[in-house]
Coordinates of C-alpha atoms and ligand atoms in Angstrom, one line a residue:
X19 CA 0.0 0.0 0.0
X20 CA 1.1 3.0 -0.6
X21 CA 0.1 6.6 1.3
X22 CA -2.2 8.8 -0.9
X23 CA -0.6 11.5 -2.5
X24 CA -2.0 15.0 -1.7
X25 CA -2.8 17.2 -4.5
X26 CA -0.2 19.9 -4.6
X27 CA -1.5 23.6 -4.3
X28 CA -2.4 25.4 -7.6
X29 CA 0.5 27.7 -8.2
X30 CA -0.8 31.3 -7.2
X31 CA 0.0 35.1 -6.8
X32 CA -1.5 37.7 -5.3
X33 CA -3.4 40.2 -7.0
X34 CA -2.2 43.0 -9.0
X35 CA 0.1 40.8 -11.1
X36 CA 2.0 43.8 -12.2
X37 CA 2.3 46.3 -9.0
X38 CA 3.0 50.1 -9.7
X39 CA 1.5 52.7 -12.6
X40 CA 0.8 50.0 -15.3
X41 CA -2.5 51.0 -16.6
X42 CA -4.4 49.6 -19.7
X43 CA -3.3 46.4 -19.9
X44 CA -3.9 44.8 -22.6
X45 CA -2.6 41.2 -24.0
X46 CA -2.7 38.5 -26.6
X47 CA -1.2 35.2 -27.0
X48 CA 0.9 33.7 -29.9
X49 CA 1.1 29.9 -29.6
X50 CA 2.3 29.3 -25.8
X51 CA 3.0 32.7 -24.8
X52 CA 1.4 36.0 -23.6
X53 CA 2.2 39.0 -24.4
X54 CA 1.2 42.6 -22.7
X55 CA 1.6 46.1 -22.7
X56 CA 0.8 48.8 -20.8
X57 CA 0.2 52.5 -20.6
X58 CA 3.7 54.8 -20.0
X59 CA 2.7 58.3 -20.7
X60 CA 5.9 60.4 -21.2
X61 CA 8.1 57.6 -20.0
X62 CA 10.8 55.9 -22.2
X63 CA 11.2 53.8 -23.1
X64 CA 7.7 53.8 -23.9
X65 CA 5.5 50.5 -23.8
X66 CA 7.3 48.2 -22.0
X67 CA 6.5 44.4 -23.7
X68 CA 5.9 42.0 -21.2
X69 CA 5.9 38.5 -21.9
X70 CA 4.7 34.9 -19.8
X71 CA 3.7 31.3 -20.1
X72 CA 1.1 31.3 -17.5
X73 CA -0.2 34.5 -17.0
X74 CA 1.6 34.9 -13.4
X75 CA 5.1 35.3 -14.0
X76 CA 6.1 38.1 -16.3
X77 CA 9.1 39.3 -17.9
X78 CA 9.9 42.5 -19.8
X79 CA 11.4 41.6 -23.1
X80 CA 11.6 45.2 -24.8
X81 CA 9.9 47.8 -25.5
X82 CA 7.7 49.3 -28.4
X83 CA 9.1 52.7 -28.4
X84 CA 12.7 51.9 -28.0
X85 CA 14.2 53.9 -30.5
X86 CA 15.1 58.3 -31.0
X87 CA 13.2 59.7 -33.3
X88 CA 10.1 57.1 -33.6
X89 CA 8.2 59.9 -31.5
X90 CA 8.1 63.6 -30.6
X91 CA 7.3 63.7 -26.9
X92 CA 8.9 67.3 -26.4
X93 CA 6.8 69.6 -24.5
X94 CA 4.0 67.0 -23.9
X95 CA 3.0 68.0 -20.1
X96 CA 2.6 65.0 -17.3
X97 CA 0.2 62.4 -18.2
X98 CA 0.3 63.1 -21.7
X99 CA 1.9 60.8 -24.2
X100 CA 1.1 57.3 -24.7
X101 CA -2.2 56.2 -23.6
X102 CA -4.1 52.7 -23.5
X103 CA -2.3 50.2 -26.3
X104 CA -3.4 47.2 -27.5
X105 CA -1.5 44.4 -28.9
X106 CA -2.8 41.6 -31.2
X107 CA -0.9 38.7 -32.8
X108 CA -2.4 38.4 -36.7
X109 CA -1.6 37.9 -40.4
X110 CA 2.1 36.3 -39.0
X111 CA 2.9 39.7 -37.3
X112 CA 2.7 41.5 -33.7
X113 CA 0.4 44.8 -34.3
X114 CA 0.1 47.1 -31.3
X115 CA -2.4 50.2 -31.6
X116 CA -1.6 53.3 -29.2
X117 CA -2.5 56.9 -29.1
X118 CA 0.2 60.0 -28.8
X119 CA -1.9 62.6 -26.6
X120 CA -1.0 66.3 -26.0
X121 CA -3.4 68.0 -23.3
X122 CA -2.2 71.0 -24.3
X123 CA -2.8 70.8 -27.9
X124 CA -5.2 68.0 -29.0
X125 CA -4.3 68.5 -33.0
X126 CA -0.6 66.9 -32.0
X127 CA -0.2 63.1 -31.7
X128 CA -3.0 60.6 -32.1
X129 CA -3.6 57.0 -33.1
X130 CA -0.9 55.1 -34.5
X131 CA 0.1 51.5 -35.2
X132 CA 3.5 49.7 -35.6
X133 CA 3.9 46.0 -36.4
X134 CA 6.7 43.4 -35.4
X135 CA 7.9 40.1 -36.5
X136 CA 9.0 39.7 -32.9
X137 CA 7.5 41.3 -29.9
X138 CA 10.8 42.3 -28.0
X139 CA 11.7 44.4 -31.5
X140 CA 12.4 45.9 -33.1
X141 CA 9.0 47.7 -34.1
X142 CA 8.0 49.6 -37.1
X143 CA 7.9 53.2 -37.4
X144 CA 5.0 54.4 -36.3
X145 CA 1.9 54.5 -39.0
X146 CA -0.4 57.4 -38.2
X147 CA -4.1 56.5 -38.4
X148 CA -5.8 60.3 -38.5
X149 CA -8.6 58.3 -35.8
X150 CA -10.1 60.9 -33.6
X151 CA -9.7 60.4 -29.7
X152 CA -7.9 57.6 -28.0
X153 CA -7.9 54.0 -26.8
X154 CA -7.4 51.9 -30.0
X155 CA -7.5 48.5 -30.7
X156 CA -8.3 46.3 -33.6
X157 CA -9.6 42.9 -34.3
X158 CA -9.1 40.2 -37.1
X159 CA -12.3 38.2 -39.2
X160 CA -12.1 35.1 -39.4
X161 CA -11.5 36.5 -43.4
X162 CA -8.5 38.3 -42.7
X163 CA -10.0 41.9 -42.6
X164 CA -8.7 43.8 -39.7
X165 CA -10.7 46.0 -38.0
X166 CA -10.1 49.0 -35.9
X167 CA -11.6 50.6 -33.4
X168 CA -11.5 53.2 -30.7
X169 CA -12.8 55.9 -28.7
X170 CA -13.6 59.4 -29.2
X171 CA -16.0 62.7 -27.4
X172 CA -19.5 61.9 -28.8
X173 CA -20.2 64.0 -32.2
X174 CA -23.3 64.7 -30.4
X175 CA -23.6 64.0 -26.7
X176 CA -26.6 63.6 -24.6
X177 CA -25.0 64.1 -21.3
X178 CA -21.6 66.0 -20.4
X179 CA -18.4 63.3 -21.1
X180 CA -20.7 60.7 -23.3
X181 CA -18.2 59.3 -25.7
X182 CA -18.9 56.7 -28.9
X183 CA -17.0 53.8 -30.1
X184 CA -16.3 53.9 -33.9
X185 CA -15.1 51.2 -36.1
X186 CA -13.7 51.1 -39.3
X187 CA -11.5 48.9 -41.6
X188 CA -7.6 49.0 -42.0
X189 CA -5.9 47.9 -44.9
X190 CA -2.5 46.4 -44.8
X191 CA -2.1 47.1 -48.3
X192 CA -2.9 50.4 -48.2
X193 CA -1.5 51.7 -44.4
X194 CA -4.8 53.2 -43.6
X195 CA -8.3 53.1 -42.6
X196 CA -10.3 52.4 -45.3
X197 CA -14.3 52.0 -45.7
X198 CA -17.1 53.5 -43.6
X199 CA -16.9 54.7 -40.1
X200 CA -19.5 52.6 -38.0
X201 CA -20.6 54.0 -34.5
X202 CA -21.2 51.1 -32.4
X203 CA -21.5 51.9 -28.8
X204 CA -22.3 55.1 -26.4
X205 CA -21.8 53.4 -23.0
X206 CA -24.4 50.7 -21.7
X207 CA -25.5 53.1 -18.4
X208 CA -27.6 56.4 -19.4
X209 CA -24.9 59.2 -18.3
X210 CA -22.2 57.1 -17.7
X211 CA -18.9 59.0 -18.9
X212 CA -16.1 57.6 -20.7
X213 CA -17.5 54.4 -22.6
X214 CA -13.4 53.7 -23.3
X215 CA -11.0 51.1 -23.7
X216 CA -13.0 49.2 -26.1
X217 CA -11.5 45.8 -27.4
X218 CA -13.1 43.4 -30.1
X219 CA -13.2 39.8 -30.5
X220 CA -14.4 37.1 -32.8
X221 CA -15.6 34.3 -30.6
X222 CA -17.7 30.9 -31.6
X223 CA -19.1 32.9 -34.9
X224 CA -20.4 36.3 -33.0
X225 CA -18.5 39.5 -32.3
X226 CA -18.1 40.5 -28.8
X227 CA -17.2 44.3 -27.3
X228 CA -15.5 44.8 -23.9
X229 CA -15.4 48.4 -23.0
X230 CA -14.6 50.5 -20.0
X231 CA -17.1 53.6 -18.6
X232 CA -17.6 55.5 -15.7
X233 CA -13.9 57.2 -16.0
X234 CA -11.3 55.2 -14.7
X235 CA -11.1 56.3 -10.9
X236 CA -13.9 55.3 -8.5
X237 CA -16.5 54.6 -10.8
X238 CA -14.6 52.6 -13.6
X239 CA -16.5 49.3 -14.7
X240 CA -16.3 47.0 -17.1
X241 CA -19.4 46.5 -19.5
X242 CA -20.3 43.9 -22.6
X243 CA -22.5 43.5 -25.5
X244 CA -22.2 41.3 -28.8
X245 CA -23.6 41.4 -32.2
X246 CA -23.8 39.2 -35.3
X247 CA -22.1 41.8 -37.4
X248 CA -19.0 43.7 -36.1
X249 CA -20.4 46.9 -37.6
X250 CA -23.4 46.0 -35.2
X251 CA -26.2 46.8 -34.2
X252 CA -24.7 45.8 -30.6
X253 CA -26.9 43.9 -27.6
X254 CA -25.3 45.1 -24.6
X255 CA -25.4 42.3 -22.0
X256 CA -28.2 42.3 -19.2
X257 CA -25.5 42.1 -16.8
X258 CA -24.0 45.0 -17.3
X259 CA -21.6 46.2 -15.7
X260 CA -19.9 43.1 -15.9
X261 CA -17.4 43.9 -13.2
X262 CA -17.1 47.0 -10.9
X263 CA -15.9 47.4 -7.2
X264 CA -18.0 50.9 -7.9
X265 CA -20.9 49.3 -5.5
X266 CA -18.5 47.5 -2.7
X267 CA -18.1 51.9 -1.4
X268 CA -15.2 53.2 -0.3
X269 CA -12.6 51.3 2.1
X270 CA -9.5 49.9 1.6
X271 CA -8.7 47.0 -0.8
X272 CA -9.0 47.6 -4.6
X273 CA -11.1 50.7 -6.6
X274 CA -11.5 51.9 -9.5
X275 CA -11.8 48.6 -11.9
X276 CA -11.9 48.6 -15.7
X277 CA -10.9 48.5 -18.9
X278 CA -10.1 44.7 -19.0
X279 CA -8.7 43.0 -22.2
X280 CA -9.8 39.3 -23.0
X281 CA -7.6 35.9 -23.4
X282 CA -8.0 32.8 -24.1
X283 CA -5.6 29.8 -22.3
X284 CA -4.4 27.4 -24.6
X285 CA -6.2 24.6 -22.5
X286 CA -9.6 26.5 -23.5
X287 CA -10.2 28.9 -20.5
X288 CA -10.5 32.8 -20.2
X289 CA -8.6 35.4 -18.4
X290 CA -9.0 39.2 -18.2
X291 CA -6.5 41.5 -17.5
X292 CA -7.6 44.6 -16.0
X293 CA -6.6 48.1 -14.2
X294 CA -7.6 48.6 -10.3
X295 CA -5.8 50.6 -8.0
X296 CA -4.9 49.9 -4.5
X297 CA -6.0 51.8 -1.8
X298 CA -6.1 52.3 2.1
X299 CA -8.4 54.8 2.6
X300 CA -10.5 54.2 -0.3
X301 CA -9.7 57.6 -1.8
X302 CA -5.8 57.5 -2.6
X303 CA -4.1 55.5 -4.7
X304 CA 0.1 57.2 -4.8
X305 CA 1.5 53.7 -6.6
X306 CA -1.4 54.5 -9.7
X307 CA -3.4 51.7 -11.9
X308 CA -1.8 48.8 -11.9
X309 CA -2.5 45.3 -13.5
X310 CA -4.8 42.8 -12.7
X311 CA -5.7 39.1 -13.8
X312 CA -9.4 37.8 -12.9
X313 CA -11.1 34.4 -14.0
X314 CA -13.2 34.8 -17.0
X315 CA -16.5 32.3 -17.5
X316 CA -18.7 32.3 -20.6
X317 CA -22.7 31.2 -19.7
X318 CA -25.7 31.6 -22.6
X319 CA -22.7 33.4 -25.0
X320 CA -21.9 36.2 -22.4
X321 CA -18.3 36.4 -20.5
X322 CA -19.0 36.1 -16.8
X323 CA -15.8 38.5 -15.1
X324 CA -14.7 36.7 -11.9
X325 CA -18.0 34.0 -11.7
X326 CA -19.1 33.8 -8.4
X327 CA -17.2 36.0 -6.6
X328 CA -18.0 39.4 -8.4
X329 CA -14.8 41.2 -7.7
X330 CA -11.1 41.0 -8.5
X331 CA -9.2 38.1 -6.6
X332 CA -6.9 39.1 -4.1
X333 CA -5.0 35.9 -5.1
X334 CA -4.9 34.1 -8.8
X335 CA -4.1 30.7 -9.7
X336 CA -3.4 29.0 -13.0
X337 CA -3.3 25.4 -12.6
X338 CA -1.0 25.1 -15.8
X339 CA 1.9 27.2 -13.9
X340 CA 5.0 24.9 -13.0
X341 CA 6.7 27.3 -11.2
X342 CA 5.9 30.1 -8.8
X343 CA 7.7 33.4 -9.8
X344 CA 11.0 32.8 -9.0
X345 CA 12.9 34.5 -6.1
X346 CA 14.9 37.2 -6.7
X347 CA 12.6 38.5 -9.5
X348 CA 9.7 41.6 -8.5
X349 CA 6.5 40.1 -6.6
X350 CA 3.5 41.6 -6.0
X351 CA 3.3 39.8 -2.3
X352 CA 7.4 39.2 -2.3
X353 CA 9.8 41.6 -0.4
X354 CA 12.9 42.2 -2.4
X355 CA 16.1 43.6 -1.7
X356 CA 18.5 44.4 -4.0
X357 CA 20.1 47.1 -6.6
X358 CA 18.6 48.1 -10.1
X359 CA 21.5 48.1 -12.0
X360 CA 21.8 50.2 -14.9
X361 CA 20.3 48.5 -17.8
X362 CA 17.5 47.1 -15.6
X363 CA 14.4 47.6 -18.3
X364 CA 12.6 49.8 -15.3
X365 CA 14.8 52.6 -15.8
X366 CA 13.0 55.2 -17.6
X367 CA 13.5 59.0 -18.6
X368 CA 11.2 62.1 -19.2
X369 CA 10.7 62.5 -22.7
X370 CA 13.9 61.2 -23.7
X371 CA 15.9 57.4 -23.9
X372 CA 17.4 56.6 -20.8
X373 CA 20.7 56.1 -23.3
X374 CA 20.0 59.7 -24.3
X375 CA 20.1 61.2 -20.4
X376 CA 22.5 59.3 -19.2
X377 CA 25.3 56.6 -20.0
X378 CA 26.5 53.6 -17.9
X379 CA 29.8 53.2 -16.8
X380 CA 31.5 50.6 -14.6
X381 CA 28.1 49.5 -13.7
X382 CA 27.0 52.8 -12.8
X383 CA 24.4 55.6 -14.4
X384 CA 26.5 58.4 -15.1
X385 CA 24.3 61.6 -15.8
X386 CA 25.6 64.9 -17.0
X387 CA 23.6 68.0 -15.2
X388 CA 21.1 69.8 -17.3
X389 CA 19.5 72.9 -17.2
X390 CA 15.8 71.7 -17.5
X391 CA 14.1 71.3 -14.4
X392 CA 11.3 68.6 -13.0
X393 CA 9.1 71.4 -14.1
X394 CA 9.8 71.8 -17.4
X395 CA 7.7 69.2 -19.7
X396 CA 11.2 68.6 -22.0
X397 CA 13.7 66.2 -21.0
X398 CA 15.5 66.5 -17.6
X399 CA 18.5 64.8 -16.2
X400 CA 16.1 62.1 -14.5
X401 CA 16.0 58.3 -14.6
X402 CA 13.8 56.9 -12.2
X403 CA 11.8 53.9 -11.7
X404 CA 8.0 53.3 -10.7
X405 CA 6.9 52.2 -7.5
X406 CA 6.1 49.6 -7.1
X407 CA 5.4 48.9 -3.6
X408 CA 3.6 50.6 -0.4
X409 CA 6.3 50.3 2.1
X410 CA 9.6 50.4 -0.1
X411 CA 13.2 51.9 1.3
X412 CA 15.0 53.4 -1.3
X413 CA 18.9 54.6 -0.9
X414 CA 21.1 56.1 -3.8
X415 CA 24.4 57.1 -3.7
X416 CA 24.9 60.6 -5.8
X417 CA 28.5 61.2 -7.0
X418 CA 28.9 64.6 -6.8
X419 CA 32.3 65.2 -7.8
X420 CA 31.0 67.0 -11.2
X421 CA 28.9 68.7 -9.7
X422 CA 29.3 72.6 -10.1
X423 CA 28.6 75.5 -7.9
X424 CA 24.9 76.5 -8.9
X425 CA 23.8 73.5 -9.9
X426 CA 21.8 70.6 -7.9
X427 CA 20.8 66.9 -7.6
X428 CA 19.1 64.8 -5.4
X429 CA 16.3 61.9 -5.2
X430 CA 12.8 62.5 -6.2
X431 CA 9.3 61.0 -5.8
X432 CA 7.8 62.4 -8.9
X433 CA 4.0 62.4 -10.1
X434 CA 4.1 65.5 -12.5
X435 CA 6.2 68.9 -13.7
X436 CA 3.3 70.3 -11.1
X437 CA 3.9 67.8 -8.1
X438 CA 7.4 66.5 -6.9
X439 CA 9.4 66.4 -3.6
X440 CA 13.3 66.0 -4.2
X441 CA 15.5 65.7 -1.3
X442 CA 18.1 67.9 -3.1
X443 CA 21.9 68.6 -2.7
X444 CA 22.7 72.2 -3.8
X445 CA 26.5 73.3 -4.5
X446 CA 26.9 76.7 -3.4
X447 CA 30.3 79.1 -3.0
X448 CA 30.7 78.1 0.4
X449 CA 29.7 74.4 0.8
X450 CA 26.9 72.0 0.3
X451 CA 23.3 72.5 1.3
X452 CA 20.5 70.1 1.7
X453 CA 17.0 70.5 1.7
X454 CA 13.7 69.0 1.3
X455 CA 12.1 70.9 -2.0
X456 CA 8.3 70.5 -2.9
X457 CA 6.5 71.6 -5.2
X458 CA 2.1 71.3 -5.0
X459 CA 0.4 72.5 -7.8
X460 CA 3.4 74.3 -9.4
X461 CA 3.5 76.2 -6.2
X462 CA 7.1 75.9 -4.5
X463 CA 7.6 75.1 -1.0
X464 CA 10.7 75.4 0.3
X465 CA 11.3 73.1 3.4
X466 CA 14.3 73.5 6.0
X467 CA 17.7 73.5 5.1
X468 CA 20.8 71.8 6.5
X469 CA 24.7 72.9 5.3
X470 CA 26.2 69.5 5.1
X471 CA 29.9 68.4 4.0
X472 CA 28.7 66.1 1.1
X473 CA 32.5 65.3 -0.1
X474 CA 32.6 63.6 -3.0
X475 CA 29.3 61.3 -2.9
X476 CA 26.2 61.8 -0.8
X477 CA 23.7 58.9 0.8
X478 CA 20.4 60.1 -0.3
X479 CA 17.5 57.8 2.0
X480 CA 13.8 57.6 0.9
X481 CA 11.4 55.8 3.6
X482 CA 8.3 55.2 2.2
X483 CA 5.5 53.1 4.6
X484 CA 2.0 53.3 3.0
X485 CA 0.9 57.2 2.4
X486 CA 4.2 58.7 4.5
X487 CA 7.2 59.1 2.3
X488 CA 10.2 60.2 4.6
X489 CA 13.2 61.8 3.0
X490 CA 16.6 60.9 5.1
X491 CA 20.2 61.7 5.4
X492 CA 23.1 60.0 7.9
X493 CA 19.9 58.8 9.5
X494 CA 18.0 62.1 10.2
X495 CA 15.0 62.7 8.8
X496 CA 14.9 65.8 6.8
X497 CA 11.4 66.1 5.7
X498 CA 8.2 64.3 4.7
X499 CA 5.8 64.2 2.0
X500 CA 2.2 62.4 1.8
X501 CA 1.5 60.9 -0.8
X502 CA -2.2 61.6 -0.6
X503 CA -0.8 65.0 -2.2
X504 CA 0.5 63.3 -4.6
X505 CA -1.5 60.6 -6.0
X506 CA -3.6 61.2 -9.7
X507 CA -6.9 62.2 -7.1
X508 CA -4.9 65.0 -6.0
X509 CA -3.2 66.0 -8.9
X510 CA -5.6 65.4 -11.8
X511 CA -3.1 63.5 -13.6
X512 CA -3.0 59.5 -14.8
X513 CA 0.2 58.3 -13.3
X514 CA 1.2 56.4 -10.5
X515 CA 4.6 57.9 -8.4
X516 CA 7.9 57.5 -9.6
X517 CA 11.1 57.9 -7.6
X518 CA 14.5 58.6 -9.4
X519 CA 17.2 60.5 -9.1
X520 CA 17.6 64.8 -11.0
X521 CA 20.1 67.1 -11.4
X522 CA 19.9 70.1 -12.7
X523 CA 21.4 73.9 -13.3
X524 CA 23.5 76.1 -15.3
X525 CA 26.6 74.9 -15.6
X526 CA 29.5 76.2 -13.8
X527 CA 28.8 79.4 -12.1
X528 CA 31.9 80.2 -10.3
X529 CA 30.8 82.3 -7.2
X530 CA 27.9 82.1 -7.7
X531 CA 25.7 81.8 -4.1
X532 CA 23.7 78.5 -3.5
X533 CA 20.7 78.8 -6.3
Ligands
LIG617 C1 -6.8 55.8 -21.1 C2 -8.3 55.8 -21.0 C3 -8.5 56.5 -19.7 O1 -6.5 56.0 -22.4 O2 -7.3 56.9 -19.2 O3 -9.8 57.9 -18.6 C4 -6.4 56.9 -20.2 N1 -9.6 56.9 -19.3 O4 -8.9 54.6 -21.1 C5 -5.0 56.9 -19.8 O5 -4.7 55.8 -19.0

C-alpha cells in the first residue's frame, strides 16, 4: 500500500500581477506565450512588452518605443503621451495600436500603429491613423479583414463626457483606414462618462465588445454586449456592468476597476486582465493603476468577469503554472532587496531614452547636469523607476564630484512637472546645502535647510511606509511628503509615483551663491 498523495496547491500570486502605474493592460497570445503592454505616458522607453507562459510570471522583453526619433514627446505635459495600447498577434505579425496625446494641444499626436515580427523588437515606425480620440484596438475576421476601433467625445452628446466607439476597416495594403466609419457603442448606463477602452473579438461565430465607462477612478467598470455583425447593431449584456468594485463603497482594498482586455488559455479557459488601484483609505491610490488578472467564464454566449465572486481576486491561480515566480525577481506579495543596476528595463526617462540622459559606466548611471528642471515638460537629467510597492526603502548614492557651484541633484518622488518632492543637494560658493524641496500644484515650498559636508558622494534615503514618504540623510530625517498629495486624485493627472534620481542647473557658475 502505498500513502495517498496530496494534491499539490495550484501555483498562485497575489493580485495586482503587475504592482506600480501599469495601466491599460492589454494582452494577446501567440502559440504558448502571452504578451502585454501597458500604458507609460511620457516615459521611455515607452510600452514596455511584457511576456509569460502562465499568466503569473512576467518578464519584460523590450519595448515598443525603443528607438530616437520614432516619437516627438517634447513639451507634452505629465500624463500626456502614450495612452491605453493594444497588442494583437495576426496575419504572422505583432500589431500594437496606441494613441500619442497632447493636453495642451489635441491636434498633436493621435492613433498610430507599428507592427513586429517579434515582440521584443524591433517595431515599425509608427503608422499614423488620423482616428479621432484615444484607446485603439483592432480585431481580425475570421477572413482576414482587420478591423479597428476606438474611442472618441460623442459628435453629439446627450450628457456631459458621453463618448462613442467607432469602427472602421484597416488595410495592410494600403497603411490606412479604409471604408465607412461605424458607430457602435455610447456606453451601456444612461450618463455614464467615458464608454473607453474598447476591445473586439471574434468568438464561436459572433463578435463581442468589452469596453470601460464611468472614468477610470472610482466609478470605472467593465461593460459587454455582442452582435452578429461587427459593424453592429450591438446587444449590450443584461449584466452589465460586468465587473465593478464601484458598488463594494469606499474602504480599503481595490477601486477603480476597468478596462479589461480578454484571453484565451491554450487549455480553452478565459482570463481578463484589468486596471484597479490599491487603496487604504479608499480615496488614494500614490502607486497609480496597476495590473490585474481575474477568471473569465462564458454562460448563454456572455463572459462572466470573476464568476461567483463578483470582484477582482486578491489571489490568482493557474493550474497550468509549473513554477511560482522565481525569487529574486519583482513580486506583487514578495519583499525584495537588492540594486537596479543600470540596464535594468525599469529605468525610464522624461521624454527622452534613458541612453539619451544618461550613459553607464562601470556598472554605474552616469548623468551629465542639465539645465531643465522637473518642471519643465522637456527632457531633464532624471531616470527613475515606478513604485512599485507601499512600504519600499530606497537609498542612492549621488556622485557629486562634477557637480558645479549653482547646480543641484538629489532623489525624487515624482508624479508631474506640477507635483514633486526631491530631497536635493545644492552646490553653493561656500559648501553643500541640503533640503527638502516641494512643489504642489506648481506652487514651490521650500522646506528646511541643513549645510552639510557632502564630499565627493552623498547617501540620499527615501522611507516610504504606506501614504508617508520620509526623505533621510546619515539617519535624520529631513522632511516628509504624503503621498495623498501626490497621487492622480490629487493631482488630476493618470500616473502612478515614480522615484528617481535629478540634477539640474547652469553649468559652472563660479561664485555664484547657492541657487
Ligand atoms: C486611457 C483611457 C483613460 O487612455 O485613461 O480615462 C487613459 N480613461 O482609457 C490613460 O490611461
Amino acid at each position: 500500500m502505498t500513502a495517498p498523495v496530496r494534491a499539490a496547491e495550484p501555483i498562485g500570486i497575489r493580485n495586482p500581477i503587475l504592482p506600480g502605474c501599469h495601466p491599460d493592460p492589454s494582452i494577446c497570445r501567440a502559440g504558448e506565450w502571452y504578451y502585454l503592454v501597458t500604458s507609460t505616458f511620457e516615459y521611455l522607453p515607452g510600452l514596455p512588452v511584457l511576456r509569460s507562459r502562465d499568466l503569473l510570471n512576467w518578464e519584460t522583453i523590450g519595448h515598443v518605443i525603443d528607438r530616437p526619433g520614432m516619437l516627438d514627446f517634447d513639451g507634452i505635459g505629465s500624463s500626456g503621451g502614450l495612452y491605453a495600447p493594444t497588442i494583437r498577434h495576426g496575419l504572422g505579425l505583432f500589431w500594437v495600436v496606441c494613441t500619442l496625446v497632447d493636453r495642451d494641444d489635441p491636434a498633436r499626436g493621435g492613433d498610430f500603429l507599428v507592427t513586429a515580427d517579434d515582440p521584443a523588437g524591433p517595431w515599425s515606425d509608427p503608422i499614423a491613423l488620423h482616428a479621432d480620440g484615444i484607446d485603439p484596438s483592432l480585431a481580425f475576421d475570421d477572413d482576414g479583414r482587420v478591423w479597428m476601433h476606438g474611442t472618441r467625445l460623442a459628435a453629439d452628446p446627450e450628457w456631459p463626457q458621453q463618448t462613442e466607439v467607432w469602427v472602421r476597416e484597416y488595410s495592410p495594403a494600403q497603411r490606412a483606414l479604409v471604408g465607412e466609419e461605424h458607430v457602435i457603442w455610447r456606453g451601456a448606463v444612461r450618463g455614464a462618462v467615458w464608454a473607453e477602452g474598447p476591445h473586439l473579438y471574434r468568438i464561436d461565430g459572433r463578435w463581442h465588445l468589452i469596453a470601460a465607462e464611468g472614468g477610470t477612478e472610482f466609478h470605472h467598470a467593465v461593460t459587454s454586449a455582442r452582435a452578429e455583425h461587427v459593424t453592429g447593431p450591438y446587444t449590450p449584456n443584461p449584466a452589465n456592468p460586468v465587473l465593478t468594485h464601484r458598488n463594494l463603497g469606499r474602504g480599503p482594498g481595490v477601486i477603480g476597476v476597468g478596462h479589461a482586455d480578454l484571453v484565451q488559455a491554450p487549455g480553452g479557459s478565459w482570463h481578463a486582465v484589468l486596471l484597479g488601484m490599491r487603496t487604504a483609505d479608499g480615496v488614494h491610490y500614490p502607486l497609480g493603476r496597476e495590473t490585474f488578472l481575474c477568471p473569465v467564464d462564458w454562460q448563454d454566449g456572455w463572459p462572466v468577469l470573476a464568476p461567483g465572486a463578483g470582484r477582482v481576486p486578491d489571489r490568482v491561480t493557474a493550474p497550468w503554472a509549473t513554477t511560482a515566480p522565481a525569487a529574486g525577481t519583482w513580486q506583487p506579495d514578495g519583499r525584495r532587496a537588492g540594486e537596479v543596476p543600470p540596464g535594468d528595463p525599469r529605468w525610464t526617462a522624461l521624454r527622452a531614452l534613458p541612453a539619451e540622459i544618461a550613459r553607464i559606466d562601470a556598472g554605474t548611471w552616469r548623468m551629465p547636469v542639465r539645465p531643465t528642471t522637473l518642471q519643465d515638460a522637456a527632457a531633464p537629467a532624471f531616470l527613475g523607476i515606478r513604485q512599485q510597492h507601499s512600504d519600499v526603502d530606497v537609498r542612492c548614492t549621488l556622485d557629486l564630484s562634477g557637480l558645479a557651484v549653482g547646480e543641484r541633484a538629489g532623489l525624487v518622488v515624482r508624479q508631474s512637472e506640477r507635483d514633486h518632492v526631491v530631497l536635493q543637494v545644492s552646490r553653493c560658493a561656500d559648501g553643500d546645502v541640503l533640503s527638502v524641496v516641494r512643489r504642489r500644484a506648481g506652487i514651490l515650498q521650500e522646506g528646511a535647510e541643513a549645510a552639510i559636508t557632502a564630499g565627493p558622494s552623498v547617501e540620499l534615503v527615501l522611507r516610504v511606509r504606506g501614504y508617508e514618504y520620509l526623505f533621510e540623510h546619515e539617519g535624520r530625517i529631513l522632511g516628509s511628503a504624503d503621498g495623498r498629495e501626490l497621487d492622480a486624485v490629487a493631482t488630476g493627472g493618470f500616473l502612478g509615483i515614480w522615484i528617481g534620481v535629478h540634477a539640474s542647473g547652469d553649468g559652472p557658475a563660479p561664485g555664484a551663491r547657492c541657487a
